[in-house]
PDB file of C-alpha atoms in Angstrom:
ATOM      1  CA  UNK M 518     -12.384 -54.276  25.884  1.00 69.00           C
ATOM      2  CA  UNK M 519      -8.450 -54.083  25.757  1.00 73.00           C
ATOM      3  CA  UNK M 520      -7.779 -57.018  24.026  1.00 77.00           C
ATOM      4  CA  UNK M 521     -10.091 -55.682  21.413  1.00 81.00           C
ATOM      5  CA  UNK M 522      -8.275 -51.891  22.093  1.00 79.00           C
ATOM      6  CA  UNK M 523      -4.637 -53.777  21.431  1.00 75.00           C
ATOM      7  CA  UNK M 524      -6.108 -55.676  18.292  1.00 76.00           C
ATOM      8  CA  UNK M 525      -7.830 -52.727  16.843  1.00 79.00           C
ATOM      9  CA  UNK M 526      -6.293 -51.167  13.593  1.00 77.00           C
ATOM     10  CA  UNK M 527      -6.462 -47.254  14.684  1.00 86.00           C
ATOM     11  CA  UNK M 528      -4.092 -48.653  17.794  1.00 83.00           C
ATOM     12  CA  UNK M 529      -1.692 -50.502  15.386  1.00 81.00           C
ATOM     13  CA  UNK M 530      -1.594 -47.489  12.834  1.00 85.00           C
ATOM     14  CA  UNK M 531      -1.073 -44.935  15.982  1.00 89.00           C
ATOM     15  CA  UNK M 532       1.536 -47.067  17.024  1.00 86.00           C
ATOM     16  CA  UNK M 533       3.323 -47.240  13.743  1.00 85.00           C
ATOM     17  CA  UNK M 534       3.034 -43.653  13.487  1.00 90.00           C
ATOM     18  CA  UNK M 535       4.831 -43.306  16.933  1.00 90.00           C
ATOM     19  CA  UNK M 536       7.458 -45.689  15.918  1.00 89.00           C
ATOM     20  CA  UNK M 537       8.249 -43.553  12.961  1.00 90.00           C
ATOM     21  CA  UNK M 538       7.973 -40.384  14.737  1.00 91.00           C
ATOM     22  CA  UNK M 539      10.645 -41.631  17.264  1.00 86.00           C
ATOM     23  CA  UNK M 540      13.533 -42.576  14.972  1.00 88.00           C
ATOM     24  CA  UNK M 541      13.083 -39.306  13.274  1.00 89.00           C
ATOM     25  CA  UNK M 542      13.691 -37.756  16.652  1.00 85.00           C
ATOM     26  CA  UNK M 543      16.759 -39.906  17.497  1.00 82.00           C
ATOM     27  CA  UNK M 544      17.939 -38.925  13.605  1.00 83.00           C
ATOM     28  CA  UNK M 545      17.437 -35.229  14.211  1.00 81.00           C
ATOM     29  CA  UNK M 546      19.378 -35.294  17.309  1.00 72.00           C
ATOM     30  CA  UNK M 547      22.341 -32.824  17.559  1.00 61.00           C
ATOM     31  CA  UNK M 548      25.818 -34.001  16.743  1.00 53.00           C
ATOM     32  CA  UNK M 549      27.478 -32.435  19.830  1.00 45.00           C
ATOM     33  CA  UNK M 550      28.947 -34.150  22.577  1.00 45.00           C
ATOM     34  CA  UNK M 551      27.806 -32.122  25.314  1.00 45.00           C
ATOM     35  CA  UNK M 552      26.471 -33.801  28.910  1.00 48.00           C
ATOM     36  CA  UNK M 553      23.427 -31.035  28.493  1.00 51.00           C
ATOM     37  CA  UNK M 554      22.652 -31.922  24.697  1.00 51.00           C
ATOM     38  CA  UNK M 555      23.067 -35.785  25.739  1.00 63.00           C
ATOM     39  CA  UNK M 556      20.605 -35.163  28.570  1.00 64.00           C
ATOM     40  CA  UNK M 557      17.868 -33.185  26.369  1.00 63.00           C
ATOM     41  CA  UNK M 558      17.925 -36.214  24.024  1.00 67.00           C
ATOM     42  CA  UNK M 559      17.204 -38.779  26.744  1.00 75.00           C
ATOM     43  CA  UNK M 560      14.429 -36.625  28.314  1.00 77.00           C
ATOM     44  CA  UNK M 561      13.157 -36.365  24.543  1.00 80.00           C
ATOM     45  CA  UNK M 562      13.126 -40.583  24.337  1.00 83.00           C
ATOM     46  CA  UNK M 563      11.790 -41.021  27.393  1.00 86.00           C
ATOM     47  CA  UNK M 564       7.929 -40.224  26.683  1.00 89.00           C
ATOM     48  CA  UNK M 565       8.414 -43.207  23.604  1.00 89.00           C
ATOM     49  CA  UNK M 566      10.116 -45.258  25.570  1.00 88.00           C
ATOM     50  CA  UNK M 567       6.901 -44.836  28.661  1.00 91.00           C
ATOM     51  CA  UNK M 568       4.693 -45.361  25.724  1.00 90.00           C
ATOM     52  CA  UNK M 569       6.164 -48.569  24.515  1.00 88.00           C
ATOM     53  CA  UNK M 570       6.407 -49.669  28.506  1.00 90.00           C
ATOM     54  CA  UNK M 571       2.488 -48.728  28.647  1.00 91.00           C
ATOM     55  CA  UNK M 572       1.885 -51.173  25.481  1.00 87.00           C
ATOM     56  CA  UNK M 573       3.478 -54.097  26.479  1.00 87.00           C
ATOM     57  CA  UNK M 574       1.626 -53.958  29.568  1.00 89.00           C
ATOM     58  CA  UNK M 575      -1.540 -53.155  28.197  1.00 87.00           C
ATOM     59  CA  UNK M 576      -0.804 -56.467  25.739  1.00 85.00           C
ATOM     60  CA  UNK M 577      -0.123 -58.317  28.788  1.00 85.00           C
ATOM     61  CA  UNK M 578      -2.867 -57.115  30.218  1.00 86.00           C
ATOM     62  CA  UNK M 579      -5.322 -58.393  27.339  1.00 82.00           C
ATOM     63  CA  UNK M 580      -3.434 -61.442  25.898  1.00 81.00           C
ATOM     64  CA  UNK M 581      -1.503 -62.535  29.322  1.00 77.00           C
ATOM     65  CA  UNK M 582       2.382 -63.583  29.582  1.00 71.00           C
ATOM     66  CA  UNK M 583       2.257 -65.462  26.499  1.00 71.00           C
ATOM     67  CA  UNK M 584       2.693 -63.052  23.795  1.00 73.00           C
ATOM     68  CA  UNK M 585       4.084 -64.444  20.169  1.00 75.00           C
ATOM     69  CA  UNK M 586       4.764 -62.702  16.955  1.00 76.00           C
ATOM     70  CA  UNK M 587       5.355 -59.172  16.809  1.00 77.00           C
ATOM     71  CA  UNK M 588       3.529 -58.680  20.266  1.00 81.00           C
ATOM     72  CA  UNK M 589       6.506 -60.756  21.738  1.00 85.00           C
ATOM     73  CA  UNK M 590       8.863 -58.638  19.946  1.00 84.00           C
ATOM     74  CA  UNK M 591       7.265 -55.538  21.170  1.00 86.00           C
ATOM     75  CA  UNK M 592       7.971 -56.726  24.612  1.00 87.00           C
ATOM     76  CA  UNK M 593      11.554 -57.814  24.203  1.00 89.00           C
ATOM     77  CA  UNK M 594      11.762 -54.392  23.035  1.00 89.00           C
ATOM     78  CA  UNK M 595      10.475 -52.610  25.727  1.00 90.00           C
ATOM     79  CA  UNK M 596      12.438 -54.198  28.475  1.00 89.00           C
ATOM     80  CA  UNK M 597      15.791 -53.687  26.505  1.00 90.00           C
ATOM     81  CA  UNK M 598      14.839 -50.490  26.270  1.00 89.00           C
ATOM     82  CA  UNK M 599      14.077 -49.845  29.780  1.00 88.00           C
ATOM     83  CA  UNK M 600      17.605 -51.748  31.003  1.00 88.00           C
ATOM     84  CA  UNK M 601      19.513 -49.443  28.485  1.00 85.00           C
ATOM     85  CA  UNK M 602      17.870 -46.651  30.292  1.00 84.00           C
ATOM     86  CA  UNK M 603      18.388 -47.619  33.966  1.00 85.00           C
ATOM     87  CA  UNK M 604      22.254 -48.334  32.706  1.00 82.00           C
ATOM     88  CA  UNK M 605      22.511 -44.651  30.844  1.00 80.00           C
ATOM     89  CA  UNK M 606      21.251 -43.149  34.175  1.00 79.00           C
ATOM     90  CA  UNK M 607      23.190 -44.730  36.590  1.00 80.00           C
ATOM     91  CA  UNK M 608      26.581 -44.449  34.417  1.00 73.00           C
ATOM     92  CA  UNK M 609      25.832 -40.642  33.875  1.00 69.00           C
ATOM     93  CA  UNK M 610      24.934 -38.904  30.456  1.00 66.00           C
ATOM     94  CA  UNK M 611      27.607 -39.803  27.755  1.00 60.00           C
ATOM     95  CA  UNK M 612      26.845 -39.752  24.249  1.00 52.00           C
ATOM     96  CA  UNK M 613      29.314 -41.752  23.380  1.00 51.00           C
ATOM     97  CA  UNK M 614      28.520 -44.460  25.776  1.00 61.00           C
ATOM     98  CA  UNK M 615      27.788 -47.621  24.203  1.00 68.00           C
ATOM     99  CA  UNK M 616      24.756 -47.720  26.538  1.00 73.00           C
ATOM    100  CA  UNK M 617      23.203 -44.879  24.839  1.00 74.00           C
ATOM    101  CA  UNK M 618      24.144 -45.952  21.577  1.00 77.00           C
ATOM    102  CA  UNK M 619      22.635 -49.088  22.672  1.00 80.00           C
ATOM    103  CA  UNK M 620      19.304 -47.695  23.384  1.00 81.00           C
ATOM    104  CA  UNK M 621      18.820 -45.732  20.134  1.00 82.00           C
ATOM    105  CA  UNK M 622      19.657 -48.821  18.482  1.00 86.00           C
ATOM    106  CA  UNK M 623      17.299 -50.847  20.217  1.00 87.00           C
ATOM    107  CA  UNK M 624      14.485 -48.122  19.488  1.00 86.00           C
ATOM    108  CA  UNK M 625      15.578 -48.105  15.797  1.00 86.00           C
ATOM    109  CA  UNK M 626      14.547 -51.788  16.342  1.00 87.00           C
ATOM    110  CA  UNK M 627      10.833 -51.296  16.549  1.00 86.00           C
ATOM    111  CA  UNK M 628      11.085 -49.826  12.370  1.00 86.00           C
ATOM    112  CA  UNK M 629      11.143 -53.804  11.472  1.00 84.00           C
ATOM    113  CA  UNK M 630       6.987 -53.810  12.832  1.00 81.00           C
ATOM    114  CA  UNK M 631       6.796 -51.382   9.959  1.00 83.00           C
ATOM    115  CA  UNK M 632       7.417 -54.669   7.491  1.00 81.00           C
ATOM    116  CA  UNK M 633       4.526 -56.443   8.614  1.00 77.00           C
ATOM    117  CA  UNK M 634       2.453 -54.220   6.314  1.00 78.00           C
ATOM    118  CA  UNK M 635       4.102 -55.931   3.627  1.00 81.00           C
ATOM    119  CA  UNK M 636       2.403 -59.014   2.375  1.00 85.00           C
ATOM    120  CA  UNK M 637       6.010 -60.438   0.861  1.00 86.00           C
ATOM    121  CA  UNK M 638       7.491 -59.408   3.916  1.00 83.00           C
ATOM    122  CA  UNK M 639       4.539 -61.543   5.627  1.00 81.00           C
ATOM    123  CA  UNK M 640       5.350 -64.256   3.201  1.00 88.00           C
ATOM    124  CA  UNK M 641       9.002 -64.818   3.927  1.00 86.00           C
ATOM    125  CA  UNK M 642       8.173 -64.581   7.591  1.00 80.00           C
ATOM    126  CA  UNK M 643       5.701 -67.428   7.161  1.00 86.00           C
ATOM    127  CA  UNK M 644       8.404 -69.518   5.024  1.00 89.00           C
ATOM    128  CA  UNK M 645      10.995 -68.870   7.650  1.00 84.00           C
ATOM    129  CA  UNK M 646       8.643 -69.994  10.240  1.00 84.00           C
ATOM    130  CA  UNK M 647       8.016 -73.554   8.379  1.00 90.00           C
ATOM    131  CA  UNK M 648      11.659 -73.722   7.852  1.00 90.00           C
ATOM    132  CA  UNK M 649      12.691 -73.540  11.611  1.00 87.00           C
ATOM    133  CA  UNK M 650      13.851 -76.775  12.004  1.00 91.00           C
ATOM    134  CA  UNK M 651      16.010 -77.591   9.163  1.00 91.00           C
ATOM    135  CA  UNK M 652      17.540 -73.832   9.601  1.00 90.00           C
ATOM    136  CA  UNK M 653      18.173 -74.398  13.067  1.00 91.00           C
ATOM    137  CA  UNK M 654      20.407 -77.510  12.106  1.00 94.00           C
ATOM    138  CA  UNK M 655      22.066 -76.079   9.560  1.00 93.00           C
ATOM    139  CA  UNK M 656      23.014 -73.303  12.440  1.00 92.00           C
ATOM    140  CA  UNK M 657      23.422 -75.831  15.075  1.00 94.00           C
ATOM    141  CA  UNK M 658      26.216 -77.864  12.696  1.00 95.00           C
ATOM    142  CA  UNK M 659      27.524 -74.688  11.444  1.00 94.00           C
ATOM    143  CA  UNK M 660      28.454 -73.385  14.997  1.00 94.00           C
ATOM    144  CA  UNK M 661      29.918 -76.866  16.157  1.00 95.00           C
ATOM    145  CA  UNK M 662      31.575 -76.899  12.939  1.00 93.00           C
ATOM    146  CA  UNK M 663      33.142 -73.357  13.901  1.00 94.00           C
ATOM    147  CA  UNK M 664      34.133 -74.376  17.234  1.00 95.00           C
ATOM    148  CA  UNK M 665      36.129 -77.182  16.153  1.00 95.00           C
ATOM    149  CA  UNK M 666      38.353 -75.461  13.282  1.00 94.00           C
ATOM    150  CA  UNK M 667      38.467 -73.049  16.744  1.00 94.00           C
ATOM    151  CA  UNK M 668      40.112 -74.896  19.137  1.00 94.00           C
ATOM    152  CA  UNK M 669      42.455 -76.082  16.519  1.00 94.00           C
ATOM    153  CA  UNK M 670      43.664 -72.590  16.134  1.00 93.00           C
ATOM    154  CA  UNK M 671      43.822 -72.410  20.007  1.00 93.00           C
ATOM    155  CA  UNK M 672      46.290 -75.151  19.458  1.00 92.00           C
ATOM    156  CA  UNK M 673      48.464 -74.198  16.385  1.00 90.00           C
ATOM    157  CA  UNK M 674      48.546 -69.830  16.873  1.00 90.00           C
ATOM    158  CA  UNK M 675      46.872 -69.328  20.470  1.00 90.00           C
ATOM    159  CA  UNK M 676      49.239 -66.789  21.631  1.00 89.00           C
ATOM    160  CA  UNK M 677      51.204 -66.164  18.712  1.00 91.00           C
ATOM    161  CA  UNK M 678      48.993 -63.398  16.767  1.00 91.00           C
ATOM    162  CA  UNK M 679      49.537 -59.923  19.002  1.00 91.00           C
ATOM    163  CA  UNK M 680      50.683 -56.958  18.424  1.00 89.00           C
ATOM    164  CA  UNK M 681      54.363 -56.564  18.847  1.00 89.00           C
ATOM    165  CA  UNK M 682      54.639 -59.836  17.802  1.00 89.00           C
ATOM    166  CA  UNK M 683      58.082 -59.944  15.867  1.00 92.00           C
ATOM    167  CA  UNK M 684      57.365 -63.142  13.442  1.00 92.00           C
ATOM    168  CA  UNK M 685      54.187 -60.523  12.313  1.00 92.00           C
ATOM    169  CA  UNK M 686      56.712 -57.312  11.645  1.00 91.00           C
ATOM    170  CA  UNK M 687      56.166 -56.256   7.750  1.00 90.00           C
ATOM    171  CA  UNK M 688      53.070 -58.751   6.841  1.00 91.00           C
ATOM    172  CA  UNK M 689      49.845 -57.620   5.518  1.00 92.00           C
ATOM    173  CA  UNK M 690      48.534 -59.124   8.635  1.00 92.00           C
ATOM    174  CA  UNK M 691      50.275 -56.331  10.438  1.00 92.00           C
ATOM    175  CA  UNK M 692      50.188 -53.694   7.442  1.00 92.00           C
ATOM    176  CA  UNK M 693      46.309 -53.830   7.556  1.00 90.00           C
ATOM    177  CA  UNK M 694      46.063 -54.160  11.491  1.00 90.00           C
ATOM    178  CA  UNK M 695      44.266 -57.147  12.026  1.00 91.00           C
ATOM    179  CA  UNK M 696      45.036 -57.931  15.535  1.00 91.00           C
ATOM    180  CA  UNK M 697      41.664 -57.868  16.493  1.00 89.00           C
ATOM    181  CA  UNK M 698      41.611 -61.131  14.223  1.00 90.00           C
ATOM    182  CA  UNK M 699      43.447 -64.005  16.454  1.00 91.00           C
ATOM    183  CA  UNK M 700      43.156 -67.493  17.773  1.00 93.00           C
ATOM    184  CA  UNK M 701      44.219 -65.755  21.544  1.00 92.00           C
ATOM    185  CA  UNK M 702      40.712 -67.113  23.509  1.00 91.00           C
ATOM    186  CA  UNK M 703      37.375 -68.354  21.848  1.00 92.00           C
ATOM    187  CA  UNK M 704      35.528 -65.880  21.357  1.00 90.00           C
ATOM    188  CA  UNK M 705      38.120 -63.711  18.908  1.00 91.00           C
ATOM    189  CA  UNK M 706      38.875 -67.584  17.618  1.00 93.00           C
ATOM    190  CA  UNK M 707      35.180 -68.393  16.648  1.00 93.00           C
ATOM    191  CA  UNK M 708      35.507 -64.881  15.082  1.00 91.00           C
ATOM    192  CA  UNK M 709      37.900 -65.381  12.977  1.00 92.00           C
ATOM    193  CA  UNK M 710      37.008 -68.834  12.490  1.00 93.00           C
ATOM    194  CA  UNK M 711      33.361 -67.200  10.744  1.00 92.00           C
ATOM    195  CA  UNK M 712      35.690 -64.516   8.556  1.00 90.00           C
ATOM    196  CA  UNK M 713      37.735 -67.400   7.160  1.00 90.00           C
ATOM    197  CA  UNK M 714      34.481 -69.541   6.134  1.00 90.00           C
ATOM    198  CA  UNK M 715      33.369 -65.991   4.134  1.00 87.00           C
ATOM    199  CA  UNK M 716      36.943 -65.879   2.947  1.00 81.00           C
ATOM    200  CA  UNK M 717      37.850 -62.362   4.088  1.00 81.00           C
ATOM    201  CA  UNK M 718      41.176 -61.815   2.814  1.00 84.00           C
ATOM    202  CA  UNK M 719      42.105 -65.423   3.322  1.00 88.00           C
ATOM    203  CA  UNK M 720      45.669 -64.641   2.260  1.00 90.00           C
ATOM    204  CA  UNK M 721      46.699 -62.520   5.135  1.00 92.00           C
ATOM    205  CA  UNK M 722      45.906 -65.031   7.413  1.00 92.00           C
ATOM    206  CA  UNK M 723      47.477 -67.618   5.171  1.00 92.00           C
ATOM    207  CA  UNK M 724      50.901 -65.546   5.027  1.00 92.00           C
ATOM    208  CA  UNK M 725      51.166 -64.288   8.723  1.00 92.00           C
ATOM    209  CA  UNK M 726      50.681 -68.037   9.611  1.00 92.00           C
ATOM    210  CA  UNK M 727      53.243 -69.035   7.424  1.00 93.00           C
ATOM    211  CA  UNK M 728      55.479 -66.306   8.949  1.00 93.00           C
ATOM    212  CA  UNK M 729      55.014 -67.308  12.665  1.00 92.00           C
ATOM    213  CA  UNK M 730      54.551 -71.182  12.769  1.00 92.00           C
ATOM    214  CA  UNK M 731      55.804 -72.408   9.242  1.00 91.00           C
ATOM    215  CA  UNK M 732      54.264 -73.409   5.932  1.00 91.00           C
ATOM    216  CA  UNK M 733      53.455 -76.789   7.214  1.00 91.00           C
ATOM    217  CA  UNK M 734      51.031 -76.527  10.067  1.00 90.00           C
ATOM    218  CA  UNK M 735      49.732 -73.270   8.471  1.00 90.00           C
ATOM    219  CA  UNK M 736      49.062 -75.731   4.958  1.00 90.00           C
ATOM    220  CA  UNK M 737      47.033 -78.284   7.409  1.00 90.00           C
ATOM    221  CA  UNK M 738      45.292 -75.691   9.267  1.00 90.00           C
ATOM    222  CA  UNK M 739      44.360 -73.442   6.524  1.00 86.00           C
ATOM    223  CA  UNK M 740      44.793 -75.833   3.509  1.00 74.00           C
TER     224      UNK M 740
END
């Protein structure tokens, strides 16, 4: 009887209904920054987010610990919802935490179910499915790709791209504040590693390379 209650259309449609019911809620929300306001929105989730905890159970429940398709995402859902909660709690009310943001966003999440009532949505989905594997190369020589042209730029500008950096002083680099775009660890390297292959402003990179290590090694890296 609940695996035919999860499965059943009314529960789906109710569900849906609830899903769009919530992000109106989190869309209506006040502005204001205020601990009390913060704390009226989070007791205002909390029913939806007890309601998505009490479907993925039921679902586990009737289909067991090996949920797939959108009853898997469901799931995911639910739990990142739940952490984001425990972490808003515990840190205090803020509504500009990012833990809060966090949790709206992953709420705002559940929306995508709304696209399985689209057969081309269900379509692509189906396509995307059958085209795992060669995507998952692609991604899987794209990243090592990445992580390469990386560790070069460790090599040739780790530590040379920072603010106050004198070589920088009156470039567009500078001009346009791109610190945040650097070869200073990995992670900000395979960053700016993926804006480079989209060629974001490739010439600002180009000229404060050229103004800190010299046209040579800026040629070979960027060239």
């Amino acid at each position: 009887k609940l695996r035919a209650l999860a499965s059943d259309w009314r529960t789906t449609l109710a569900l849906d209904g609830a899903v769009v019911i919530n992000a109106i809620v989190i869309a209506a929300q006040p502005a204001a920054a205020a601990d009390s306001v913060c704390g009226v929105g989070i007791g205002v989730q909390l029913p939806f987010i007890l309601l998505w905890l009490t479907e993925t159970a039921a679902k586990l429940c009737a289909f067991g610990f090996l949920l797939v398709g959108w009853n898997a995402f469901d799931a995911v859902l639910s739990l990142a919802a739940l952490l984001c909660l425990s972490l808003v709690i515990a840190r205090g009310c803020d509504r500009d935490a990012e833990t809060l943001q966090a949790l709206h966003a992953v709420l705002l999440l559940r929306l995508l179910r709304l696209l399985a009532l689209s057969s081309r949505f269900r379509l692509l989905l189906r396509v995307l499915r059958v085209m795992r594997t060669p995507f998952l190369t692609f991604f899987g020589l794209l990243l090592a790709h990445m992580f390469l042209w990386a560790s070069v730029g460790l090599e040739v500008l780790g530590g040379v791209w920072h603010r106050g950096a004198e070589c920088l002083a009156g470039t567009r680099f500078d001009e346009s504040d791109y610190y945040a775009n650097n070869f200073n660890d990995m992670p900000s390297a395979l960053v700016t590693c993926w804006e480079l292959i989209c060629l974001n402003n490739y010439q600002v990179f180009m000229n404060a390379g050229f103004a800190c290590v010299g046209i040579l090694p800026t040629s070979l890296f960027f060239g």
